[in-house]
Amino acid sequence: QKEVEQDPGPLSVPEGAIVSLNCTYSNSAFQYFMWYRQYSRKGPELLMYTYSSGNKEDGRFTAQVDKSSKYISLFIRDSQPSDSATYLCAMGAVGNEKLTFGTGTRLTIIP
Amino acid sequence: KAGVTQTPRYLIKTRGQQVTLSCSPISGHRSVSWYQQTPGQGLQFLFEYFSETQRNKGNFPGRFSGRQFSNSRSEMNVSTLELGDSALYLCASSLGLATSTDTQYFGPGTRLTVL
């Protein structure tokens, strides 16, 4: 079993819909949680960064962490065609110098 | 400020050959990490270099090696290529060590195809 599980999709939703992307993990040492967005033929770029449990909002994006369930989510409100990309979750532990990534979910927003 | 650059962007090699990939980090960044990205395994950490020293290594065979120069530029080498080495190789740079709290900036990647 992988340390981080992420549904690869693909996921297609109409423009304006709310998108929910999720990851589960097994390592209880993870305390830092990130979401990266990767456009086709580009490298990943950091979207959201959260520490421990709770919610964090940035514009149309909300990151949610539930450490008791080992479950993290990214919500995208009022989705736009420009949100079409692959979304990767990533996690790290204090004192660990590397991140563990999910396999990514491919998202398409249909105009 | 220029981003992370990787060369070449695309490579086609045959089994048994070797390949060298190059990465130039963002100016002032001292850490360079390398990742392999495939559809089935996602992003997997290869190694990290900081101030010309390898600081961390993932679970890849010894055919994968790297180095970092005094100007922080880094190269990654894969010897005796196998079909399974076909992947997107990503380089990421950060100011300090690439810990969970330090933002990594990724380059566009080098797409390697092994025939």
Short mmCIF file of C-alpha atoms in Angstrom, two decimals:
data_model
loop_
_atom_site.label_atom_id
_atom_site.label_comp_id
_atom_site.label_asym_id
_atom_site.label_seq_id
_atom_site.Cartn_x
_atom_site.Cartn_y
_atom_site.Cartn_z
CA GLN A 1 0.00 0.00 0.00
CA LYS A 2 1.28 3.44 -0.90
CA GLU A 3 1.83 6.02 1.84
CA VAL A 4 -0.34 8.50 -0.06
CA GLU A 5 -3.35 7.48 -2.14
CA GLN A 6 -4.98 9.77 -4.67
CA ASP A 7 -7.69 8.96 -7.18
CA PRO A 8 -6.11 9.55 -10.62
CA GLY A 9 -9.42 10.47 -12.24
CA PRO A 10 -9.92 11.77 -14.83
CA LEU A 11 -12.50 14.12 -13.39
CA SER A 12 -14.65 16.30 -15.68
CA VAL A 13 -17.01 18.96 -14.32
CA PRO A 14 -18.92 21.84 -15.91
CA GLU A 15 -17.67 25.40 -15.53
CA GLY A 16 -18.87 27.04 -12.33
CA ALA A 17 -19.17 23.78 -10.38
CA ILE A 18 -17.48 23.09 -7.05
CA VAL A 19 -14.65 20.61 -7.38
CA SER A 20 -13.52 18.33 -4.57
CA LEU A 21 -10.12 16.60 -4.77
CA ASN A 22 -8.93 14.22 -2.07
CA CYS A 23 -5.99 12.26 -0.75
CA THR A 24 -5.66 9.72 2.02
CA TYR A 25 -2.45 8.79 3.78
CA SER A 26 -1.16 6.20 6.20
CA ASN A 27 1.84 7.87 7.85
CA SER A 28 0.68 9.57 11.05
CA ALA A 29 3.97 11.55 11.18
CA PHE A 30 2.85 13.77 8.30
CA GLN A 31 2.20 17.30 9.51
CA TYR A 32 2.70 19.44 6.41
CA PHE A 33 0.24 19.15 3.57
CA MET A 34 0.44 20.74 0.17
CA TRP A 35 -1.45 20.89 -3.08
CA TYR A 36 0.38 21.39 -6.35
CA ARG A 37 -1.12 22.17 -9.74
CA GLN A 38 0.55 20.89 -12.88
CA TYR A 39 -0.41 22.08 -16.33
CA SER A 40 0.41 19.98 -19.36
CA ARG A 41 4.11 20.16 -20.29
CA LYS A 42 4.91 22.17 -17.15
CA GLY A 43 6.34 21.40 -13.74
CA PRO A 44 4.15 21.40 -10.62
CA GLU A 45 3.50 24.75 -8.90
CA LEU A 46 2.56 25.13 -5.25
CA LEU A 47 -1.10 26.07 -4.74
CA MET A 48 -1.81 25.62 -1.06
CA TYR A 49 0.22 24.83 2.05
CA THR A 50 -1.31 23.75 5.36
CA TYR A 51 0.17 22.74 8.66
CA SER A 52 -1.65 20.15 10.81
CA SER A 53 -5.45 19.95 10.89
CA GLY A 54 -7.92 22.61 9.85
CA ASN A 55 -8.96 24.69 6.87
CA LYS A 56 -7.13 27.25 4.80
CA GLU A 57 -8.72 29.46 2.19
CA ASP A 58 -7.11 31.35 -0.68
CA GLY A 59 -9.48 32.93 -3.15
CA ARG A 60 -11.49 30.18 -4.82
CA PHE A 61 -9.37 27.45 -3.22
CA THR A 62 -9.88 25.84 0.19
CA ALA A 63 -7.57 23.20 1.63
CA GLN A 64 -8.88 20.99 4.39
CA VAL A 65 -6.91 18.59 6.59
CA ASP A 66 -8.43 15.96 8.89
CA LYS A 67 -5.54 14.27 10.66
CA SER A 68 -7.81 12.00 12.69
CA SER A 69 -9.08 10.43 9.46
CA LYS A 70 -5.76 10.88 7.60
CA TYR A 71 -7.66 12.65 4.85
CA ILE A 72 -7.01 15.89 3.01
CA SER A 73 -9.12 17.76 0.49
CA LEU A 74 -8.87 20.64 -1.94
CA PHE A 75 -12.04 22.46 -2.92
CA ILE A 76 -12.25 24.72 -5.95
CA ARG A 77 -15.26 27.05 -6.08
CA ASP A 78 -16.63 28.60 -9.27
CA SER A 79 -14.35 26.38 -11.35
CA GLN A 80 -12.92 27.87 -14.55
CA PRO A 81 -11.54 26.21 -17.71
CA SER A 82 -8.13 27.57 -16.66
CA ASP A 83 -8.33 25.24 -13.62
CA SER A 84 -7.99 22.27 -15.97
CA ALA A 85 -4.76 20.59 -14.86
CA THR A 86 -3.41 17.72 -12.79
CA TYR A 87 -3.58 18.31 -9.05
CA LEU A 88 -1.05 16.60 -6.80
CA CYS A 89 -1.17 16.33 -3.05
CA ALA A 90 2.10 16.20 -1.14
CA MET A 91 2.95 15.62 2.50
CA GLY A 92 5.92 15.87 4.78
CA ALA A 93 6.96 15.27 8.35
CA VAL A 94 9.00 17.41 10.72
CA GLY A 95 12.67 16.54 10.37
CA ASN A 96 12.08 14.67 7.11
CA GLU A 97 13.71 16.39 4.21
CA LYS A 98 11.57 15.02 1.44
CA LEU A 99 7.95 15.25 0.40
CA THR A 100 5.76 12.27 -0.47
CA PHE A 101 3.47 12.94 -3.41
CA GLY A 102 0.19 11.43 -4.54
CA THR A 103 -0.06 10.26 -8.14
CA GLY A 104 -2.22 13.25 -9.12
CA THR A 105 -5.82 13.76 -10.25
CA ARG A 106 -6.42 14.96 -13.78
CA LEU A 107 -9.17 17.60 -13.79
CA THR A 108 -10.99 19.04 -16.82
CA ILE A 109 -13.43 21.95 -16.53
CA ILE A 110 -15.89 21.93 -19.39
CA PRO A 111 -16.96 25.41 -20.65
CA LYS B 1 13.56 36.46 -11.71
CA ALA B 2 14.12 33.52 -14.05
CA GLY B 3 12.59 30.21 -13.00
CA VAL B 4 14.14 26.77 -12.87
CA THR B 5 15.41 25.70 -16.27
CA GLN B 6 16.02 22.17 -17.47
CA THR B 7 17.76 20.96 -20.58
CA PRO B 8 17.09 19.23 -22.80
CA ARG B 9 13.29 19.26 -22.74
CA TYR B 10 12.97 16.02 -24.71
CA LEU B 11 15.28 13.06 -25.17
CA ILE B 12 15.02 9.75 -26.97
CA LYS B 13 17.54 7.05 -26.10
CA THR B 14 17.86 3.31 -26.57
CA ARG B 15 18.28 0.64 -23.94
CA GLY B 16 21.79 0.37 -22.56
CA GLN B 17 22.74 3.94 -23.33
CA GLN B 18 23.40 6.58 -20.71
CA VAL B 19 21.96 10.05 -20.40
CA THR B 20 22.80 13.31 -18.61
CA LEU B 21 20.14 15.86 -17.70
CA SER B 22 20.86 19.40 -16.59
CA CYS B 23 19.10 21.75 -14.16
CA SER B 24 19.75 25.41 -13.41
CA PRO B 25 18.03 26.54 -10.19
CA ILE B 26 16.56 29.93 -9.45
CA SER B 27 19.31 32.43 -8.76
CA GLY B 28 20.29 32.33 -5.09
CA HIS B 29 18.78 28.90 -4.46
CA ARG B 30 21.25 26.40 -3.09
CA SER B 31 19.19 23.23 -3.02
CA VAL B 32 18.31 21.15 -6.07
CA SER B 33 16.11 18.07 -5.86
CA TRP B 34 15.38 15.60 -8.62
CA TYR B 35 12.15 13.65 -9.11
CA GLN B 36 10.93 11.01 -11.52
CA GLN B 37 7.30 11.31 -12.61
CA THR B 38 5.40 8.43 -14.23
CA PRO B 39 1.63 7.88 -14.64
CA GLY B 40 1.59 4.84 -12.40
CA GLN B 41 3.95 5.90 -9.61
CA GLY B 42 3.49 9.66 -9.64
CA LEU B 43 6.32 11.87 -8.40
CA GLN B 44 9.12 9.93 -6.78
CA PHE B 45 12.07 11.55 -5.06
CA LEU B 46 15.48 10.70 -6.51
CA PHE B 47 17.95 12.83 -4.56
CA GLU B 48 18.73 16.27 -3.25
CA TYR B 49 21.91 18.30 -3.48
CA PHE B 50 22.80 21.24 -1.28
CA SER B 51 26.09 23.11 -1.51
CA GLU B 52 27.54 20.45 -3.81
CA THR B 53 26.77 17.61 -1.36
CA GLN B 54 24.11 14.95 -1.69
CA ARG B 55 21.90 15.44 1.36
CA ASN B 56 19.12 12.95 0.77
CA LYS B 57 18.47 9.99 -1.50
CA GLY B 58 15.36 8.11 -2.57
CA ASN B 59 14.97 4.42 -3.32
CA PHE B 60 16.45 4.24 -6.79
CA PRO B 61 19.24 1.95 -8.07
CA GLY B 62 22.82 3.12 -8.32
CA ARG B 63 22.38 3.67 -12.08
CA PHE B 64 20.88 7.00 -11.08
CA SER B 65 23.44 9.51 -9.92
CA GLY B 66 23.84 13.23 -9.73
CA ARG B 67 26.11 16.07 -8.84
CA GLN B 68 25.97 19.76 -8.10
CA PHE B 69 28.42 22.41 -9.12
CA SER B 70 29.65 25.44 -7.20
CA ASN B 71 27.15 27.67 -9.02
CA SER B 72 24.32 25.36 -7.76
CA ARG B 73 23.62 23.98 -11.23
CA SER B 74 22.99 20.26 -11.08
CA GLU B 75 23.24 17.30 -13.42
CA MET B 76 21.58 13.93 -13.20
CA ASN B 77 22.99 10.86 -14.93
CA VAL B 78 21.30 7.57 -15.70
CA SER B 79 23.52 4.76 -16.94
CA THR B 80 22.52 1.55 -18.71
CA LEU B 81 19.06 2.82 -19.55
CA GLU B 82 16.07 0.48 -19.21
CA LEU B 83 12.62 0.78 -20.79
CA GLY B 84 11.18 1.52 -17.34
CA ASP B 85 13.30 4.66 -17.07
CA SER B 86 11.00 6.40 -19.55
CA ALA B 87 9.52 9.24 -17.53
CA LEU B 88 9.38 12.96 -16.94
CA TYR B 89 12.37 14.01 -14.84
CA LEU B 90 11.71 17.09 -12.76
CA CYS B 91 14.14 19.30 -10.98
CA ALA B 92 13.11 21.55 -8.10
CA SER B 93 15.06 24.26 -6.35
CA SER B 94 14.67 25.88 -2.94
CA LEU B 95 16.53 28.50 -0.95
CA GLY B 96 17.62 26.17 1.81
CA LEU B 97 17.32 22.47 2.31
CA ALA B 98 14.17 21.10 0.74
CA THR B 99 12.37 20.38 3.99
CA SER B 100 8.63 20.15 4.30
CA THR B 101 8.51 23.81 5.25
CA ASP B 102 10.59 25.22 2.42
CA THR B 103 8.87 25.90 -0.87
CA GLN B 104 10.25 24.03 -3.84
CA TYR B 105 9.99 25.53 -7.32
CA PHE B 106 9.84 23.05 -10.14
CA GLY B 107 11.25 23.27 -13.64
CA PRO B 108 9.30 22.14 -16.73
CA GLY B 109 11.00 18.75 -16.76
CA THR B 110 12.89 16.62 -19.26
CA ARG B 111 10.78 14.01 -21.04
CA LEU B 112 12.98 10.91 -21.48
CA THR B 113 11.84 8.11 -23.78
CA VAL B 114 13.81 4.87 -23.81
CA LEU B 115 13.28 2.62 -26.85
#
